[in-house]
Coordinates of C-alpha atoms in Angstrom, one line a residue:
M1 CA 0.4 0.0 0.2
K2 CA 2.9 2.4 1.0
H3 CA 4.5 1.6 -2.5
R4 CA 1.4 2.6 -4.5
L5 CA 1.2 5.5 -2.4
L6 CA 4.4 7.1 -3.2
L7 CA 4.2 5.6 -7.0
S8 CA 1.1 8.3 -6.9
L9 CA 2.8 10.7 -5.5
F10 CA 5.6 10.4 -7.8
T11 CA 3.3 9.9 -11.0
L12 CA 1.4 13.2 -10.0
L13 CA 4.4 15.9 -9.0
P14 CA 5.4 16.5 -12.5
F15 CA 1.4 17.5 -13.3
A16 CA 2.0 19.6 -10.1
L17 CA 5.4 21.1 -11.2
H18 CA 4.1 21.7 -14.2
A19 CA 0.5 23.2 -13.4
E20 CA 3.3 25.6 -11.0
A21 CA 4.9 26.6 -14.6
L22 CA 2.3 27.3 -16.1
Q23 CA 0.8 29.2 -13.2
S24 CA 4.0 31.7 -13.0
L25 CA 4.7 32.0 -16.8
E26 CA 0.4 33.1 -16.3
A27 CA 1.2 35.7 -14.3
Q28 CA 4.6 37.0 -16.2
D29 CA 2.3 37.3 -19.1
K30 CA -0.1 39.0 -16.8
Q31 CA 3.0 41.6 -15.8
V32 CA 3.8 41.9 -19.5
A33 CA 0.3 42.6 -20.3
Q34 CA 0.0 45.5 -17.7
T35 CA 2.7 47.5 -18.8
L36 CA 2.1 49.8 -21.6
K37 CA 4.6 52.6 -23.6
V38 CA 2.6 55.1 -25.1
A39 CA 4.1 57.7 -27.4
T40 CA 3.4 60.8 -29.5
F41 CA 5.3 61.7 -32.7
N42 CA 5.2 64.8 -34.8
V43 CA 6.6 63.1 -38.2
S44 CA 6.4 65.9 -40.3
M45 CA 5.2 63.8 -42.7
E46 CA 2.7 66.2 -44.5
S47 CA 3.6 65.8 -48.3
T48 CA 7.0 64.7 -47.5
N49 CA 10.0 65.8 -49.8
Y50 CA 7.5 67.4 -52.4
K51 CA 9.7 70.8 -52.9
A52 CA 12.4 67.4 -53.5
L53 CA 10.7 65.8 -56.0
G54 CA 9.2 69.0 -57.9
L55 CA 5.7 68.4 -57.1
A56 CA 2.4 70.8 -55.9
P57 CA 1.6 69.6 -52.5
S58 CA -1.1 67.4 -52.7
A59 CA -1.5 64.2 -50.6
K60 CA -0.5 62.6 -53.3
V61 CA 2.6 63.2 -52.8
L62 CA 2.6 61.0 -49.8
Q63 CA 1.2 58.5 -51.4
Q64 CA 3.8 58.2 -54.0
V65 CA 6.3 58.1 -51.3
L66 CA 4.7 55.4 -49.2
S67 CA 4.4 53.0 -52.4
N68 CA 8.1 51.6 -51.7
G69 CA 10.3 51.9 -48.9
E70 CA 12.9 53.7 -50.7
N71 CA 12.4 57.2 -48.7
Q72 CA 15.3 58.0 -46.6
Q73 CA 13.4 60.3 -44.3
V74 CA 10.5 57.8 -43.7
K75 CA 13.2 55.3 -43.3
N76 CA 14.6 56.9 -40.4
I77 CA 11.4 57.7 -38.8
A78 CA 10.7 54.1 -39.0
E79 CA 13.6 53.8 -37.8
I80 CA 12.9 55.6 -34.4
I81 CA 9.4 54.2 -34.1
Q82 CA 11.6 50.8 -34.1
R83 CA 14.0 51.4 -31.8
V84 CA 11.3 53.3 -29.0
N85 CA 8.7 50.3 -29.9
P86 CA 5.5 51.9 -28.6
D87 CA 2.1 49.9 -28.0
I88 CA -0.1 52.8 -28.9
L89 CA 1.3 55.5 -31.0
L90 CA 0.2 59.2 -32.1
L91 CA 1.5 60.4 -35.7
N92 CA 0.9 64.0 -36.0
E93 CA 1.5 65.5 -39.3
F94 CA 0.2 62.7 -41.3
D95 CA -1.6 63.4 -44.7
Y96 CA -5.2 62.5 -44.3
I97 CA -5.2 59.5 -46.8
A98 CA -8.8 58.2 -47.0
D99 CA -7.8 55.4 -49.2
Q100 CA -5.7 53.4 -46.2
S101 CA -4.1 50.8 -48.5
V102 CA -2.1 53.4 -50.3
G103 CA -1.6 55.6 -47.2
I104 CA -1.0 54.5 -43.2
E105 CA -0.9 50.4 -44.8
N106 CA 1.6 51.2 -46.8
F107 CA 4.1 53.2 -44.1
I108 CA 3.1 50.0 -41.9
K109 CA 4.0 47.8 -44.3
H110 CA 7.1 49.1 -46.6
Y111 CA 8.7 50.7 -43.7
L112 CA 7.8 49.8 -40.2
N113 CA 7.3 46.1 -41.2
V114 CA 10.5 46.0 -42.6
S115 CA 13.8 45.7 -40.3
Q116 CA 15.5 49.4 -40.7
V117 CA 19.5 49.1 -39.8
G118 CA 18.8 46.1 -38.1
Q119 CA 16.2 47.2 -35.9
K120 CA 13.4 44.6 -35.1
A121 CA 10.1 44.9 -37.3
V122 CA 7.1 46.1 -35.9
D123 CA 3.7 45.9 -36.6
Y124 CA 0.8 47.7 -35.9
G125 CA -2.6 45.7 -36.5
Y126 CA -5.1 48.4 -35.3
V127 CA -5.5 51.8 -37.0
Y128 CA -7.8 54.5 -36.7
T129 CA -7.7 58.1 -38.9
N130 CA -10.0 60.5 -40.1
T131 CA -11.1 63.6 -41.9
V132 CA -9.2 66.8 -40.3
N133 CA -10.2 70.8 -40.4
T134 CA -6.5 71.3 -41.5
G135 CA -7.2 72.6 -45.7
E136 CA -10.6 72.2 -45.5
P137 CA -12.1 75.0 -47.6
T138 CA -14.6 77.8 -46.3
H139 CA -15.7 80.7 -48.9
F140 CA -14.9 83.1 -46.3
D141 CA -11.8 85.5 -45.8
L142 CA -10.9 84.2 -42.5
D143 CA -7.5 85.3 -42.5
N144 CA -9.1 89.6 -43.6
N145 CA -6.2 89.4 -46.2
G146 CA -9.0 90.9 -48.6
K147 CA -9.3 87.9 -50.7
K148 CA -11.3 84.6 -50.4
E149 CA -8.7 81.7 -50.8
Q150 CA -10.6 78.7 -49.8
Y151 CA -7.4 76.9 -48.5
G152 CA -4.3 78.0 -46.4
G153 CA -6.0 80.8 -43.6
D154 CA -9.1 80.8 -45.3
A155 CA -9.6 77.1 -44.0
Y156 CA -11.1 75.8 -41.3
G157 CA -7.8 75.1 -40.1
Y158 CA -4.4 76.3 -42.1
G159 CA -3.6 73.9 -44.8
L160 CA -3.0 74.0 -48.4
Y161 CA -5.3 71.1 -49.2
P162 CA -7.5 69.0 -47.4
G163 CA -6.1 66.1 -44.7
Q164 CA -2.9 68.1 -44.6
Y165 CA -0.7 67.8 -40.9
G166 CA -3.7 65.0 -40.3
M167 CA -3.6 62.4 -37.2
V168 CA -3.4 58.4 -37.4
V169 CA -3.0 56.1 -34.0
L170 CA -1.8 53.0 -34.0
S171 CA -1.8 50.6 -31.8
K172 CA -1.4 46.8 -31.2
Y173 CA -4.4 46.4 -29.0
P174 CA -7.9 46.4 -30.3
I175 CA -9.1 49.7 -31.0
D176 CA -13.2 50.3 -30.4
H177 CA -14.2 51.9 -33.6
A178 CA -17.6 51.9 -32.5
N179 CA -17.3 54.1 -29.4
A180 CA -14.3 56.6 -30.5
R181 CA -15.2 60.1 -30.6
T182 CA -14.6 62.9 -33.0
F183 CA -15.2 66.8 -32.8
Q184 CA -13.7 68.2 -35.5
T185 CA -17.1 70.4 -36.4
F186 CA -17.6 71.5 -32.7
K187 CA -18.4 75.2 -33.1
W188 CA -15.5 77.3 -31.4
Q189 CA -18.8 80.3 -30.7
D190 CA -20.4 77.0 -28.5
M191 CA -17.5 76.9 -25.7
P192 CA -18.4 79.3 -22.6
D193 CA -16.6 82.0 -22.5
A194 CA -14.6 81.7 -25.7
Q195 CA -11.6 83.9 -26.3
Q196 CA -12.9 85.2 -29.1
P197 CA -10.1 86.9 -31.4
M198 CA -10.5 90.8 -31.2
L199 CA -9.1 93.6 -34.3
P200 CA -6.3 95.1 -32.8
A201 CA -6.8 98.3 -31.0
A202 CA -4.6 100.8 -32.9
S203 CA -4.9 99.3 -36.7
T204 CA -8.7 99.9 -38.0
E205 CA -11.2 102.5 -37.4
D206 CA -13.0 98.8 -36.3
A207 CA -10.8 98.2 -33.7
G208 CA -12.3 96.7 -30.1
T209 CA -14.9 94.7 -32.6
H210 CA -14.6 91.0 -33.2
W211 CA -12.3 89.6 -35.8
Y212 CA -14.2 87.2 -37.2
S213 CA -17.6 88.6 -39.0
E214 CA -20.7 87.1 -37.2
E215 CA -21.5 84.8 -40.3
E216 CA -17.8 83.5 -39.7
W217 CA -18.2 83.1 -35.6
Q218 CA -21.8 81.2 -36.5
T219 CA -19.4 78.6 -38.0
F220 CA -15.9 78.7 -37.4
R221 CA -14.7 75.4 -36.0
L222 CA -12.5 75.1 -33.2
S223 CA -10.3 72.3 -33.7
S224 CA -7.4 73.3 -36.0
K225 CA -7.3 69.5 -37.1
S226 CA -9.7 67.8 -35.0
H227 CA -10.0 66.6 -31.2
W228 CA -9.9 62.7 -31.2
D229 CA -11.0 59.8 -28.2
I230 CA -10.2 56.6 -29.4
P231 CA -10.7 53.7 -26.9
V232 CA -8.3 50.6 -27.1
N233 CA -8.9 47.9 -24.9
V234 CA -5.4 46.6 -23.5
N235 CA -6.6 43.0 -22.3
G236 CA -10.4 44.1 -20.9
K237 CA -9.1 47.4 -19.8
I238 CA -10.4 50.7 -21.6
V239 CA -8.0 53.4 -22.4
H240 CA -8.8 56.7 -24.1
V241 CA -6.2 58.0 -26.5
L242 CA -7.2 61.8 -26.1
A243 CA -5.1 63.1 -29.2
M244 CA -4.8 66.3 -30.7
H245 CA -2.7 68.9 -32.6
P246 CA -3.8 72.3 -31.7
T247 CA -2.8 75.3 -34.0
P248 CA 1.0 77.3 -33.2
P249 CA 0.3 80.2 -31.0
N250 CA 1.6 82.2 -34.1
F251 CA 1.6 83.3 -37.5
D252 CA -0.7 85.9 -37.0
G253 CA -1.2 89.3 -35.9
E254 CA -1.6 91.8 -32.8
E255 CA -5.5 90.0 -32.8
D256 CA -3.2 86.8 -31.6
R257 CA -5.9 84.5 -33.4
N258 CA -3.5 81.6 -33.8
G259 CA -2.8 82.4 -29.4
T260 CA -6.6 82.5 -28.6
R261 CA -7.6 79.2 -30.8
N262 CA -4.3 77.5 -29.3
H263 CA -6.0 78.0 -25.6
D264 CA -9.5 76.8 -26.3
E265 CA -8.5 73.5 -28.4
I266 CA -6.1 72.9 -25.3
R267 CA -9.0 73.8 -23.0
L268 CA -11.8 71.7 -24.9
M269 CA -9.5 68.8 -23.8
A270 CA -9.8 70.0 -20.1
D271 CA -13.4 70.4 -20.4
Y272 CA -13.9 66.7 -21.8
L273 CA -11.8 64.7 -19.5
T274 CA -12.9 66.4 -16.3
P275 CA -16.1 65.4 -15.1
N276 CA -19.2 67.9 -14.9
R277 CA -17.4 70.7 -16.8
G278 CA -17.8 69.5 -20.2
G279 CA -21.8 69.5 -20.5
Y280 CA -21.6 71.5 -23.3
I281 CA -19.3 69.8 -25.3
Y282 CA -20.8 66.9 -28.5
D283 CA -18.9 65.2 -30.8
D284 CA -19.2 64.6 -34.6
A285 CA -22.6 62.3 -34.3
G286 CA -24.2 65.3 -32.3
E287 CA -24.2 63.8 -29.0
Q288 CA -23.1 65.7 -25.6
V289 CA -20.6 63.6 -24.4
S290 CA -17.5 63.4 -21.5
L291 CA -15.7 60.9 -20.0
N292 CA -16.8 59.8 -16.8
D293 CA -15.1 59.0 -13.7
N294 CA -12.5 56.6 -13.3
D295 CA -11.4 56.6 -16.9
R296 CA -7.8 55.6 -18.0
F297 CA -7.0 58.0 -20.0
V298 CA -3.7 59.2 -22.1
L299 CA -3.3 62.7 -23.7
V300 CA -1.0 62.6 -26.7
G301 CA 0.0 65.3 -29.4
D302 CA 2.0 68.4 -30.6
F303 CA 0.1 70.7 -28.1
N304 CA 1.8 73.6 -29.3
A305 CA 2.2 74.8 -26.0
A306 CA 5.3 75.4 -24.1
D307 CA 5.4 74.6 -20.0
I308 CA 8.6 77.2 -19.9
G309 CA 10.7 79.3 -21.7
D310 CA 10.5 82.6 -23.9
K311 CA 7.9 80.5 -26.2
Y312 CA 5.7 80.0 -22.9
R313 CA 2.2 81.5 -22.5
P314 CA 0.8 81.7 -19.2
D315 CA -2.0 78.8 -18.3
V316 CA -2.3 77.3 -21.6
I317 CA -0.8 74.1 -20.8
E318 CA -1.4 74.5 -17.5
Q319 CA -4.9 73.5 -17.9
L320 CA -3.8 70.0 -18.7
T321 CA -0.6 69.4 -16.3
E322 CA -2.1 70.8 -13.3
S323 CA -4.7 69.7 -13.5
P324 CA -5.9 67.0 -10.7
L325 CA -6.9 64.4 -13.3
V326 CA -3.6 64.5 -14.8
N327 CA -0.5 62.6 -14.1
N328 CA 2.4 65.0 -15.2
S329 CA 4.8 64.1 -12.4
L330 CA 8.0 62.2 -14.4
I331 CA 9.0 64.8 -17.3
P332 CA 10.1 62.8 -19.8
T333 CA 13.6 64.4 -21.2
S334 CA 16.9 63.6 -22.9
A335 CA 20.3 64.4 -22.8
G336 CA 20.2 65.3 -26.6
G337 CA 17.6 68.1 -26.0
A338 CA 19.9 69.0 -22.8
E339 CA 22.9 69.3 -25.5
A340 CA 20.8 71.6 -27.9
S341 CA 20.7 74.2 -25.6
S342 CA 22.2 76.7 -23.0
E343 CA 19.1 76.9 -21.0
D344 CA 19.1 74.5 -18.4
F345 CA 15.3 73.2 -18.8
S346 CA 16.4 72.0 -22.1
N347 CA 16.3 68.5 -20.9
R348 CA 12.5 68.2 -21.4
F349 CA 12.3 69.9 -24.9
T350 CA 10.9 68.1 -27.8
A351 CA 11.2 70.4 -30.9
Y352 CA 14.8 71.3 -32.0
W353 CA 13.3 75.2 -32.0
G354 CA 13.0 75.0 -28.2
A355 CA 10.3 73.7 -26.7
R356 CA 8.4 71.5 -24.8
A357 CA 5.5 70.6 -27.5
D358 CA 4.8 67.1 -27.4
Y359 CA 2.9 65.6 -24.5
V360 CA 2.1 62.2 -23.3
L361 CA -0.1 62.8 -20.2
P362 CA -1.9 59.7 -18.6
S363 CA -4.6 60.2 -16.2
Q364 CA -3.7 59.4 -12.6
Y365 CA -6.2 57.3 -12.4
G366 CA -5.8 53.6 -13.4
F367 CA -1.7 53.7 -14.0
D368 CA 1.3 53.8 -11.7
V369 CA 3.9 55.7 -14.7
K370 CA 7.2 53.6 -15.2
D371 CA 9.4 55.4 -17.2
A372 CA 9.6 58.6 -19.8
G373 CA 11.8 59.8 -22.6
V374 CA 12.5 61.9 -25.8
F375 CA 14.0 60.3 -28.1
W376 CA 17.4 62.7 -29.1
P377 CA 20.4 61.2 -29.0
T378 CA 23.2 63.5 -28.7
K379 CA 25.8 64.5 -31.6
D380 CA 28.5 62.3 -30.0
S381 CA 26.1 58.9 -30.8
D382 CA 25.7 57.2 -33.8
L383 CA 22.0 57.8 -33.8
Y384 CA 22.2 61.4 -34.2
R385 CA 22.0 60.9 -37.7
L386 CA 18.0 60.5 -37.1
V387 CA 17.6 63.7 -35.8
K388 CA 20.1 65.8 -37.1
D389 CA 18.2 68.2 -39.0
R390 CA 14.5 68.1 -40.2
Q391 CA 15.2 66.3 -43.6
A392 CA 16.6 63.9 -41.3
S393 CA 13.2 62.8 -39.9
S394 CA 11.3 65.8 -38.0
D395 CA 11.8 68.8 -36.2
H396 CA 9.7 67.4 -33.4
R397 CA 11.1 64.1 -31.3
M398 CA 8.8 61.1 -30.1
V399 CA 8.0 61.0 -26.2
W400 CA 7.1 58.2 -25.0
V401 CA 5.8 57.1 -21.0
S402 CA 5.7 53.8 -20.3
L403 CA 3.1 52.8 -17.5
T404 CA 1.2 50.0 -15.2
I405 CA -1.8 49.4 -15.7
K406 CA -3.6 49.2 -12.3

């Protein structure tokens, strides 16, 4: 009897060890699945190299560049993405191309799915892109230059053709397209206490009146590109990717129409993520929407709003960075940024022209921030070739944050 019992124990032991090993592997997999790297990258790929190609600016130029894997600037962009290897990535300034098979899918196929300089190829099985206001024509003279030109300064967002400076979200986790929300057509006038630009005090007899006519103001869209809420299902937990690319607060005049717009574009997202403050917001389906308590979110994009330095504008980015719902505790930095300027805070720069302009800001709820960085190699690094000038890749750097989902 004793021998049979021992035999049974020895027979069962391998199965017990196997089960324990499986549990250990499952625990490791769960731990890996809880780690999420989120990044934003203004790739400056609107009509990449159209001047060098001798072509007029058009989304078709980018299609041509993406039709093969031969463009060096785009190869460098792909190499940067492969080196950082984020799980979720927002691309700013990637022209909107309705036919994804000749747009973003070709970028993935011909560049990201191909090893660049020995790096492991990356793949993104889930993509979100949509229309934007840049280059979307109007019949108004929005820049008040005396001409109704439809495009450029008279478009809903500055652009020479529809879709210029577009946005794309790439994800290794499923995107819930059915519940994605866009805010491209939200009217600026529908924001309470909007910062409506005024004519300069000393420039005209109409000083003190509104920059936009009543008819223009009634139709003018707030978002210069679009604002997106893209839900991503990360192993059963929803992460709201809140993406935007507000207009630069310059390239205007004393009326500060771009500066006021930049402020209110950032405010729209700040109000949207704050329960009980975004009741006025409606999406492109006409539904009044905002985030709920205890929604996980990550704000991503080129916000064109510095947090310190000579390009800083008071009370703009603070709408997000000082929100009690946003975790801005770990500021991404780089040695290359520190080297690029004598300012003691330049290590946080994300653009070569000297500012923290690009942000990845997670919610306080649902995440622990583990690490963060800006891809900006120093001049003595072999990788400096990837960022040495705008033609190498972009005038912006990729910014990333690693999170643990709670």
